[in-house]
PDB file of C-alpha atoms in Angstrom:
ATOM      1  CA  MET L   1      10.327   5.599 -16.079  1.00  0.00           C
ATOM      2  CA  LYS L   2      10.505   9.306 -15.362  1.00  0.00           C
ATOM      3  CA  GLU L   3      13.250  10.917 -17.392  1.00  0.00           C
ATOM      4  CA  GLN L   4      14.998  12.350 -14.347  1.00  0.00           C
ATOM      5  CA  PHE L   5      15.539   8.872 -12.873  1.00  0.00           C
ATOM      6  CA  VAL L   6      17.120   7.135 -15.894  1.00  0.00           C
ATOM      7  CA  GLU L   7      20.613   7.491 -14.449  1.00  0.00           C
ATOM      8  CA  GLU L   8      19.493   6.200 -11.045  1.00  0.00           C
ATOM      9  CA  TYR L   9      18.031   3.059 -12.629  1.00  0.00           C
ATOM     10  CA  ARG L  10      21.409   2.448 -14.280  1.00  0.00           C
ATOM     11  CA  GLN L  11      23.310   3.247 -11.085  1.00  0.00           C
ATOM     12  CA  TYR L  12      21.323   0.796  -8.956  1.00  0.00           C
ATOM     13  CA  GLY L  13      21.123  -1.894 -11.652  1.00  0.00           C
ATOM     14  CA  ILE L  14      17.332  -2.041 -11.776  1.00  0.00           C
ATOM     15  CA  GLU L  15      15.156  -3.084 -14.705  1.00  0.00           C
ATOM     16  CA  LEU L  16      11.730  -1.433 -15.018  1.00  0.00           C
ATOM     17  CA  ARG L  17       8.805  -3.436 -16.425  1.00  0.00           C
ATOM     18  CA  LYS L  18       6.099  -0.854 -17.059  1.00  0.00           C
ATOM     19  CA  ASN L  19       2.348  -1.068 -17.603  1.00  0.00           C
ATOM     20  CA  LEU L  20       1.904  -4.749 -16.813  1.00  0.00           C
ATOM     21  CA  VAL L  21      -1.805  -5.550 -16.755  1.00  0.00           C
ATOM     22  CA  TYR L  22      -2.421  -7.392 -13.494  1.00  0.00           C
ATOM     23  CA  GLY L  23      -6.207  -7.648 -13.531  1.00  0.00           C
ATOM     24  CA  ASN L  24      -9.550  -6.441 -14.786  1.00  0.00           C
ATOM     25  CA  GLY L  25     -11.595  -4.011 -12.719  1.00  0.00           C
ATOM     26  CA  ASP L  26     -15.021  -4.308 -14.328  1.00  0.00           C
ATOM     27  CA  GLY L  27     -13.652  -3.308 -17.712  1.00  0.00           C
ATOM     28  CA  PHE L  28     -10.736  -1.199 -16.442  1.00  0.00           C
ATOM     29  CA  PRO L  29      -7.329  -2.734 -17.254  1.00  0.00           C
ATOM     30  CA  LEU L  30      -5.436  -2.599 -13.948  1.00  0.00           C
ATOM     31  CA  LYS L  31      -1.729  -1.874 -14.371  1.00  0.00           C
ATOM     32  CA  MET L  32       1.449  -2.090 -12.344  1.00  0.00           C
ATOM     33  CA  ASP L  33       5.170  -1.442 -12.726  1.00  0.00           C
ATOM     34  CA  LEU L  34       7.808  -3.881 -11.543  1.00  0.00           C
ATOM     35  CA  LEU L  35      11.288  -2.845 -10.426  1.00  0.00           C
ATOM     36  CA  LEU L  36      13.513  -5.896 -10.826  1.00  0.00           C
ATOM     37  CA  PRO L  37      17.161  -6.161  -9.731  1.00  0.00           C
ATOM     38  CA  LYS L  38      19.208  -7.194 -12.765  1.00  0.00           C
ATOM     39  CA  GLU L  39      21.536  -9.178 -10.515  1.00  0.00           C
ATOM     40  CA  ARG L  40      19.545 -11.144  -7.971  1.00  0.00           C
ATOM     41  CA  ARG L  41      21.057 -11.031  -4.489  1.00  0.00           C
ATOM     42  CA  ILE L  42      18.201 -13.061  -3.002  1.00  0.00           C
ATOM     43  CA  SER L  43      16.378 -15.950  -4.641  1.00  0.00           C
ATOM     44  CA  PRO L  44      13.446 -16.109  -4.460  1.00  0.00           C
ATOM     45  CA  ALA L  45      13.095 -12.392  -3.795  1.00  0.00           C
ATOM     46  CA  PRO L  46      10.870 -10.758  -1.181  1.00  0.00           C
ATOM     47  CA  VAL L  47       8.371  -8.278  -2.638  1.00  0.00           C
ATOM     48  CA  ILE L  48       7.173  -4.829  -1.557  1.00  0.00           C
ATOM     49  CA  LEU L  49       3.956  -3.528  -3.098  1.00  0.00           C
ATOM     50  CA  TRP L  50       3.841   0.291  -3.214  1.00  0.00           C
ATOM     51  CA  VAL L  51       0.336   1.825  -3.237  1.00  0.00           C
ATOM     52  CA  HIS L  52       0.025   5.520  -4.103  1.00  0.00           C
ATOM     53  CA  GLY L  53      -2.068   8.152  -2.356  1.00  0.00           C
ATOM     54  CA  GLY L  54      -4.197  10.977  -3.686  1.00  0.00           C
ATOM     55  CA  ALA L  55      -7.460  10.909  -1.698  1.00  0.00           C
ATOM     56  CA  TRP L  56      -8.649   7.919  -3.791  1.00  0.00           C
ATOM     57  CA  ASN L  57      -9.563  10.374  -6.565  1.00  0.00           C
ATOM     58  CA  ASP L  58      -6.524  12.231  -7.946  1.00  0.00           C
ATOM     59  CA  HIS L  59      -5.635  11.125 -11.473  1.00  0.00           C
ATOM     60  CA  GLN L  60      -2.305  12.961 -11.248  1.00  0.00           C
ATOM     61  CA  LEU L  61      -1.176  10.810  -8.327  1.00  0.00           C
ATOM     62  CA  ASP L  62      -0.954   7.382  -9.887  1.00  0.00           C
ATOM     63  CA  ARG L  63       1.588   4.575  -9.692  1.00  0.00           C
ATOM     64  CA  ASN L  64       4.241   6.958 -11.061  1.00  0.00           C
ATOM     65  CA  TYR L  65       3.868   9.058  -7.912  1.00  0.00           C
ATOM     66  CA  ARG L  66       6.296   7.326  -5.581  1.00  0.00           C
ATOM     67  CA  PRO L  67       9.574   7.774  -3.691  1.00  0.00           C
ATOM     68  CA  GLU L  68      11.508   6.532  -6.701  1.00  0.00           C
ATOM     69  CA  VAL L  69      15.079   6.624  -5.397  1.00  0.00           C
ATOM     70  CA  GLU L  70      14.130   4.988  -2.097  1.00  0.00           C
ATOM     71  CA  LEU L  71      12.354   2.204  -3.958  1.00  0.00           C
ATOM     72  CA  LEU L  72      15.416   1.763  -6.182  1.00  0.00           C
ATOM     73  CA  LYS L  73      17.599   1.421  -3.082  1.00  0.00           C
ATOM     74  CA  LEU L  74      15.293  -1.286  -1.735  1.00  0.00           C
ATOM     75  CA  ALA L  75      15.390  -3.097  -5.074  1.00  0.00           C
ATOM     76  CA  ALA L  76      19.193  -2.917  -5.064  1.00  0.00           C
ATOM     77  CA  LYS L  77      19.170  -4.704  -1.683  1.00  0.00           C
ATOM     78  CA  GLY L  78      17.291  -7.625  -3.216  1.00  0.00           C
ATOM     79  CA  TYR L  79      13.603  -6.728  -3.053  1.00  0.00           C
ATOM     80  CA  VAL L  80      11.335  -6.761  -6.072  1.00  0.00           C
ATOM     81  CA  ILE L  81       9.154  -3.654  -6.020  1.00  0.00           C
ATOM     82  CA  ALA L  82       5.649  -3.578  -7.481  1.00  0.00           C
ATOM     83  CA  CYS L  83       3.722  -0.303  -7.905  1.00  0.00           C
ATOM     84  CA  CYS L  84       0.043  -0.684  -8.735  1.00  0.00           C
ATOM     85  CA  ASP L  85      -2.803   1.437 -10.005  1.00  0.00           C
ATOM     86  CA  TYR L  86      -6.303   0.991  -8.593  1.00  0.00           C
ATOM     87  CA  ARG L  87      -9.689   2.337  -9.635  1.00  0.00           C
ATOM     88  CA  LEU L  88     -10.307   5.819  -8.298  1.00  0.00           C
ATOM     89  CA  SER L  89     -13.561   6.888  -6.698  1.00  0.00           C
ATOM     90  CA  ASP L  90     -14.854   8.605  -9.851  1.00  0.00           C
ATOM     91  CA  GLN L  91     -14.417   5.300 -11.694  1.00  0.00           C
ATOM     92  CA  ALA L  92     -15.845   2.962  -9.045  1.00  0.00           C
ATOM     93  CA  VAL L  93     -16.811   3.297  -5.405  1.00  0.00           C
ATOM     94  CA  PHE L  94     -15.502   1.233  -2.498  1.00  0.00           C
ATOM     95  CA  PRO L  95     -14.716  -1.679  -2.281  1.00  0.00           C
ATOM     96  CA  ALA L  96     -13.253  -1.462  -5.812  1.00  0.00           C
ATOM     97  CA  GLN L  97     -10.016   0.065  -4.502  1.00  0.00           C
ATOM     98  CA  ILE L  98      -9.159  -2.692  -2.024  1.00  0.00           C
ATOM     99  CA  GLN L  99     -10.367  -5.339  -4.482  1.00  0.00           C
ATOM    100  CA  ASP L 100      -7.808  -4.043  -6.975  1.00  0.00           C
ATOM    101  CA  CYS L 101      -4.970  -4.014  -4.430  1.00  0.00           C
ATOM    102  CA  LYS L 102      -5.851  -7.567  -3.402  1.00  0.00           C
ATOM    103  CA  CYS L 103      -5.844  -8.579  -7.061  1.00  0.00           C
ATOM    104  CA  ALA L 104      -2.340  -7.098  -7.372  1.00  0.00           C
ATOM    105  CA  VAL L 105      -1.107  -9.299  -4.516  1.00  0.00           C
ATOM    106  CA  ARG L 106      -2.736 -12.379  -6.058  1.00  0.00           C
ATOM    107  CA  PHE L 107      -1.136 -11.525  -9.422  1.00  0.00           C
ATOM    108  CA  LEU L 108       2.297 -11.381  -7.809  1.00  0.00           C
ATOM    109  CA  ARG L 109       1.757 -14.794  -6.206  1.00  0.00           C
ATOM    110  CA  ALA L 110       0.467 -16.245  -9.470  1.00  0.00           C
ATOM    111  CA  HIS L 111       3.655 -15.074 -11.240  1.00  0.00           C
ATOM    112  CA  ALA L 112       6.089 -15.868  -8.451  1.00  0.00           C
ATOM    113  CA  ARG L 113       7.931 -18.509 -10.465  1.00  0.00           C
ATOM    114  CA  GLN L 114       8.149 -16.317 -13.582  1.00  0.00           C
ATOM    115  CA  TRP L 115       9.893 -13.475 -11.720  1.00  0.00           C
ATOM    116  CA  ASP L 116      11.536 -15.535  -8.974  1.00  0.00           C
ATOM    117  CA  LEU L 117       9.423 -14.027  -6.184  1.00  0.00           C
ATOM    118  CA  ASP L 118       8.865 -15.465  -2.734  1.00  0.00           C
ATOM    119  CA  PRO L 119       5.077 -15.811  -2.330  1.00  0.00           C
ATOM    120  CA  GLU L 120       5.474 -16.024   1.458  1.00  0.00           C
ATOM    121  CA  ARG L 121       7.287 -12.686   1.729  1.00  0.00           C
ATOM    122  CA  ILE L 122       5.071  -9.977   0.231  1.00  0.00           C
ATOM    123  CA  GLY L 123       4.894  -6.683   2.089  1.00  0.00           C
ATOM    124  CA  ALA L 124       2.855  -3.540   1.383  1.00  0.00           C
ATOM    125  CA  TRP L 125       3.752   0.145   1.762  1.00  0.00           C
ATOM    126  CA  GLY L 126       1.448   3.067   1.035  1.00  0.00           C
ATOM    127  CA  GLU L 127       0.975   6.746   1.769  1.00  0.00           C
ATOM    128  CA  SER L 128      -2.232   8.572   2.704  1.00  0.00           C
ATOM    129  CA  ALA L 129      -5.059   6.918   0.714  1.00  0.00           C
ATOM    130  CA  GLY L 130      -2.514   4.246  -0.214  1.00  0.00           C
ATOM    131  CA  GLY L 131      -1.711   3.840   3.480  1.00  0.00           C
ATOM    132  CA  HIS L 132      -5.410   3.271   4.103  1.00  0.00           C
ATOM    133  CA  LEU L 133      -5.468   0.581   1.398  1.00  0.00           C
ATOM    134  CA  VAL L 134      -2.358  -1.257   2.606  1.00  0.00           C
ATOM    135  CA  SER L 135      -3.807  -1.168   6.136  1.00  0.00           C
ATOM    136  CA  LEU L 136      -6.889  -2.884   4.732  1.00  0.00           C
ATOM    137  CA  LEU L 137      -4.626  -5.421   2.990  1.00  0.00           C
ATOM    138  CA  GLY L 138      -3.159  -6.255   6.381  1.00  0.00           C
ATOM    139  CA  ALA L 139      -6.478  -6.276   8.214  1.00  0.00           C
ATOM    140  CA  VAL L 140      -8.799  -8.089   5.817  1.00  0.00           C
ATOM    141  CA  ASP L 141      -8.242 -11.712   4.903  1.00  0.00           C
ATOM    142  CA  GLY L 142     -10.924 -13.944   3.446  1.00  0.00           C
ATOM    143  CA  VAL L 143     -13.781 -11.412   3.287  1.00  0.00           C
ATOM    144  CA  LYS L 144     -15.326 -12.409  -0.032  1.00  0.00           C
ATOM    145  CA  GLU L 145     -16.876  -9.068  -1.000  1.00  0.00           C
ATOM    146  CA  LEU L 146     -13.514  -7.335  -0.561  1.00  0.00           C
ATOM    147  CA  GLU L 147     -11.616  -9.810  -2.755  1.00  0.00           C
ATOM    148  CA  GLY L 148     -13.357  -8.914  -6.020  1.00  0.00           C
ATOM    149  CA  ASN L 149     -13.251 -10.688  -9.368  1.00  0.00           C
ATOM    150  CA  GLY L 150     -10.243  -9.057 -10.988  1.00  0.00           C
ATOM    151  CA  GLY L 151      -8.391 -12.327 -11.536  1.00  0.00           C
ATOM    152  CA  TRP L 152      -6.129 -14.998 -10.004  1.00  0.00           C
ATOM    153  CA  LYS L 153      -8.863 -16.194  -7.630  1.00  0.00           C
ATOM    154  CA  ASP L 154      -6.939 -19.356  -6.692  1.00  0.00           C
ATOM    155  CA  PHE L 155      -4.225 -17.329  -4.951  1.00  0.00           C
ATOM    156  CA  SER L 156      -4.169 -15.622  -1.560  1.00  0.00           C
ATOM    157  CA  SER L 157      -4.168 -11.822  -1.153  1.00  0.00           C
ATOM    158  CA  ARG L 158      -2.526 -12.046   2.273  1.00  0.00           C
ATOM    159  CA  VAL L 159       0.507  -9.848   2.999  1.00  0.00           C
ATOM    160  CA  SER L 160       3.320 -10.409   5.496  1.00  0.00           C
ATOM    161  CA  ALA L 161       4.132  -6.846   6.608  1.00  0.00           C
ATOM    162  CA  VAL L 162       2.500  -3.398   6.277  1.00  0.00           C
ATOM    163  CA  CYS L 163       3.983   0.091   6.392  1.00  0.00           C
ATOM    164  CA  ALA L 164       1.307   2.822   6.420  1.00  0.00           C
ATOM    165  CA  TRP L 165       2.204   6.504   6.156  1.00  0.00           C
ATOM    166  CA  TYR L 166      -0.247   9.081   7.634  1.00  0.00           C
ATOM    167  CA  ALA L 167      -3.135   6.776   6.858  1.00  0.00           C
ATOM    168  CA  PRO L 168      -6.834   7.164   7.690  1.00  0.00           C
ATOM    169  CA  SER L 169      -7.855   4.178   9.807  1.00  0.00           C
ATOM    170  CA  ASP L 170     -11.383   5.181  10.891  1.00  0.00           C
ATOM    171  CA  LEU L 171     -13.254   6.855   8.040  1.00  0.00           C
ATOM    172  CA  THR L 172     -16.295   7.514  10.233  1.00  0.00           C
ATOM    173  CA  ALA L 173     -14.264  10.390  11.690  1.00  0.00           C
ATOM    174  CA  PHE L 174     -14.232  11.994   8.227  1.00  0.00           C
ATOM    175  CA  GLY L 175     -16.820  12.497   5.506  1.00  0.00           C
ATOM    176  CA  LYS L 176     -18.827  15.190   7.259  1.00  0.00           C
ATOM    177  CA  GLY L 177     -18.468  17.732   4.464  1.00  0.00           C
ATOM    178  CA  GLU L 178     -20.444  17.345   1.253  1.00  0.00           C
ATOM    179  CA  GLY L 179     -18.188  16.185  -1.570  1.00  0.00           C
ATOM    180  CA  SER L 180     -15.371  15.105   0.773  1.00  0.00           C
ATOM    181  CA  PRO L 181     -13.001  12.419  -0.564  1.00  0.00           C
ATOM    182  CA  GLU L 182     -14.269   9.938   2.032  1.00  0.00           C
ATOM    183  CA  ARG L 183     -17.896  10.437   0.993  1.00  0.00           C
ATOM    184  CA  GLN L 184     -16.939  10.147  -2.671  1.00  0.00           C
ATOM    185  CA  LEU L 185     -15.111   6.914  -1.890  1.00  0.00           C
ATOM    186  CA  VAL L 186     -18.268   5.239  -0.568  1.00  0.00           C
ATOM    187  CA  GLY L 187     -20.673   6.745  -3.115  1.00  0.00           C
ATOM    188  CA  ASP L 188     -21.933   9.636  -0.949  1.00  0.00           C
ATOM    189  CA  PRO L 189     -25.081   7.947   0.412  1.00  0.00           C
ATOM    190  CA  ALA L 190     -27.964  10.321   1.064  1.00  0.00           C
ATOM    191  CA  SER L 191     -28.766   9.273   4.629  1.00  0.00           C
ATOM    192  CA  SER L 192     -26.311   9.883   7.447  1.00  0.00           C
ATOM    193  CA  GLU L 193     -26.986   6.407   8.852  1.00  0.00           C
ATOM    194  CA  GLU L 194     -26.118   4.648   5.577  1.00  0.00           C
ATOM    195  CA  ARG L 195     -23.122   6.913   5.095  1.00  0.00           C
ATOM    196  CA  ARG L 196     -21.717   6.040   8.512  1.00  0.00           C
ATOM    197  CA  GLU L 197     -22.262   2.320   7.836  1.00  0.00           C
ATOM    198  CA  LYS L 198     -20.425   2.482   4.526  1.00  0.00           C
ATOM    199  CA  LEU L 199     -17.579   4.544   5.987  1.00  0.00           C
ATOM    200  CA  ALA L 200     -17.210   1.917   8.727  1.00  0.00           C
ATOM    201  CA  GLN L 201     -17.108  -0.837   6.088  1.00  0.00           C
ATOM    202  CA  ALA L 202     -14.239   1.019   4.399  1.00  0.00           C
ATOM    203  CA  SER L 203     -12.267   1.507   7.637  1.00  0.00           C
ATOM    204  CA  PRO L 204      -9.268  -0.697   8.485  1.00  0.00           C
ATOM    205  CA  LEU L 205     -10.095  -0.301  12.176  1.00  0.00           C
ATOM    206  CA  THR L 206     -13.331  -2.247  11.618  1.00  0.00           C
ATOM    207  CA  TYR L 207     -11.447  -5.402  10.652  1.00  0.00           C
ATOM    208  CA  VAL L 208      -8.490  -5.593  13.039  1.00  0.00           C
ATOM    209  CA  HIS L 209      -7.821  -9.009  14.578  1.00  0.00           C
ATOM    210  CA  ARG L 210      -5.085 -10.885  16.413  1.00  0.00           C
ATOM    211  CA  GLU L 211      -3.626 -12.691  13.382  1.00  0.00           C
ATOM    212  CA  MET L 212      -2.686  -9.585  11.427  1.00  0.00           C
ATOM    213  CA  PRO L 213       0.864  -9.157  10.056  1.00  0.00           C
ATOM    214  CA  PRO L 214       3.368  -6.736  11.613  1.00  0.00           C
ATOM    215  CA  PHE L 215       2.597  -3.023  11.090  1.00  0.00           C
ATOM    216  CA  LEU L 216       4.725   0.115  10.966  1.00  0.00           C
ATOM    217  CA  LEU L 217       2.621   3.283  11.287  1.00  0.00           C
ATOM    218  CA  MET L 218       4.309   6.615  10.498  1.00  0.00           C
ATOM    219  CA  HIS L 219       2.801  10.095  10.833  1.00  0.00           C
ATOM    220  CA  GLY L 220       4.179  13.624  10.636  1.00  0.00           C
ATOM    221  CA  THR L 221       3.464  15.692  13.735  1.00  0.00           C
ATOM    222  CA  ALA L 222       2.581  18.731  11.559  1.00  0.00           C
ATOM    223  CA  ASP L 223       0.048  16.856   9.408  1.00  0.00           C
ATOM    224  CA  GLN L 224      -2.958  19.144   8.854  1.00  0.00           C
ATOM    225  CA  LEU L 225      -4.880  16.745   6.596  1.00  0.00           C
ATOM    226  CA  VAL L 226      -5.067  13.411   8.431  1.00  0.00           C
ATOM    227  CA  PRO L 227      -5.171  13.794  12.244  1.00  0.00           C
ATOM    228  CA  LEU L 228      -2.447  12.065  14.241  1.00  0.00           C
ATOM    229  CA  SER L 229      -5.221  10.320  16.175  1.00  0.00           C
ATOM    230  CA  GLN L 230      -5.859   8.138  13.109  1.00  0.00           C
ATOM    231  CA  SER L 231      -2.477   6.434  13.513  1.00  0.00           C
ATOM    232  CA  GLN L 232      -2.685   6.479  17.298  1.00  0.00           C
ATOM    233  CA  VAL L 233      -6.031   4.656  17.473  1.00  0.00           C
ATOM    234  CA  MET L 234      -4.802   2.014  15.015  1.00  0.00           C
ATOM    235  CA  PHE L 235      -1.615   1.542  17.017  1.00  0.00           C
ATOM    236  CA  ASP L 236      -3.497   1.261  20.310  1.00  0.00           C
ATOM    237  CA  ARG L 237      -5.914  -1.335  18.945  1.00  0.00           C
ATOM    238  CA  LEU L 238      -3.204  -3.479  17.326  1.00  0.00           C
ATOM    239  CA  LYS L 239      -1.065  -3.338  20.459  1.00  0.00           C
ATOM    240  CA  GLU L 240      -4.064  -4.344  22.574  1.00  0.00           C
ATOM    241  CA  LEU L 241      -4.566  -7.394  20.345  1.00  0.00           C
ATOM    242  CA  GLY L 242      -0.894  -8.385  20.508  1.00  0.00           C
ATOM    243  CA  VAL L 243      -0.126  -7.656  16.842  1.00  0.00           C
ATOM    244  CA  PRO L 244       3.533  -6.630  16.310  1.00  0.00           C
ATOM    245  CA  VAL L 245       3.234  -2.873  15.693  1.00  0.00           C
ATOM    246  CA  GLU L 246       5.463   0.200  15.751  1.00  0.00           C
ATOM    247  CA  LEU L 247       4.376   3.853  15.689  1.00  0.00           C
ATOM    248  CA  ALA L 248       6.821   6.541  14.569  1.00  0.00           C
ATOM    249  CA  TRP L 249       6.076  10.257  14.868  1.00  0.00           C
ATOM    250  CA  ILE L 250       8.080  12.265  12.326  1.00  0.00           C
ATOM    251  CA  GLU L 251       8.680  15.562  14.094  1.00  0.00           C
ATOM    252  CA  GLY L 252       7.727  18.761  12.299  1.00  0.00           C
ATOM    253  CA  GLN L 253       6.755  17.112   9.020  1.00  0.00           C
ATOM    254  CA  GLY L 254       3.346  17.341   7.377  1.00  0.00           C
ATOM    255  CA  HIS L 255       1.261  15.391   4.904  1.00  0.00           C
ATOM    256  CA  GLY L 256       3.440  14.232   2.019  1.00  0.00           C
ATOM    257  CA  PHE L 257       6.592  12.222   1.408  1.00  0.00           C
ATOM    258  CA  PHE L 258       8.850  12.556   4.439  1.00  0.00           C
ATOM    259  CA  GLN L 259      12.104  14.444   3.984  1.00  0.00           C
ATOM    260  CA  GLY L 260      15.508  13.267   5.172  1.00  0.00           C
ATOM    261  CA  GLU L 261      17.045   9.842   5.651  1.00  0.00           C
ATOM    262  CA  GLU L 262      15.650   8.887   9.048  1.00  0.00           C
ATOM    263  CA  PRO L 263      12.080   8.036   7.969  1.00  0.00           C
ATOM    264  CA  TYR L 264      13.378   5.805   5.179  1.00  0.00           C
ATOM    265  CA  CYS L 265      15.782   4.086   7.568  1.00  0.00           C
ATOM    266  CA  LEU L 266      12.734   3.133   9.653  1.00  0.00           C
ATOM    267  CA  VAL L 267      11.014   1.709   6.565  1.00  0.00           C
ATOM    268  CA  ASN L 268      14.130  -0.220   5.551  1.00  0.00           C
ATOM    269  CA  ASP L 269      14.670  -1.649   9.024  1.00  0.00           C
ATOM    270  CA  PHE L 270      11.023  -2.687   9.283  1.00  0.00           C
ATOM    271  CA  PHE L 271      10.892  -4.566   5.987  1.00  0.00           C
ATOM    272  CA  ASP L 272      14.343  -6.072   6.545  1.00  0.00           C
ATOM    273  CA  LYS L 273      13.187  -7.419   9.906  1.00  0.00           C
ATOM    274  CA  TRP L 274      10.017  -9.037   8.611  1.00  0.00           C
ATOM    275  CA  LEU L 275      10.754  -9.814   4.940  1.00  0.00           C
ATOM    276  CA  LEU L 276      14.447  -9.871   4.122  1.00  0.00           C
ATOM    277  CA  VAL L 277      15.513 -12.716   6.362  1.00  0.00           C
ATOM    278  CA  LYS L 278      13.513 -15.879   5.826  1.00  0.00           C
ATOM    279  CA  PRO L 279      12.247 -17.303   9.145  1.00  0.00           C
TER     280      PRO L 279
END
């Protein structure tokens, strides 16, 4: 754990299991951290998978880049928190990233008994590129080429709730500049036609359907990196299909972890509604 959070881990009574290998990404050991309440308030526990951002390519923004204290507060309420790495675009192009996130979900299901997890209550929360990946987790179920071969193939990668912060939903709206993160993600195909096809294949909006889990979309109104329209178009499409969805504009805030308590209250309320109380 980061040195500055040692006292917070003690305060909230959370045990950190670090560097657990959850799968194999074509030779890359895929790792996650688990935040486990020392005293279980809920058994079996609902799970929230945190997926980091960083334009799919920033090696400084890995699973240790996360809203640590807010995750500790969720763990203290009874959730088990998992934070996973995934292959970045300079290590492997799409769909490696979603394959790894799906493998992480399967790993959690495969080890549900070991850590007293509820396999029917696994949610996902991500920011920016991580928001894109958790949106894909919610949108894509049973597409073989997006599942990958990282491990635990007998288990489902389905999630029960998704919270996406300032997430790209339609990558065809990006990738126009040479060397852009979106073009790097899909291997920067030479032809514009192939590039558009691959960007569409990597877009959550491509896969939306009526049976998706509940979504909470959050976007800062001062975001200069990912246009607000990316959350709006996802919201409009999910609402049209009848998927339970909420859209929250965070006034005056930009691209990065939201400041203040209100945004985190929205996250807490959302996961409590769909994961904390067993139907």
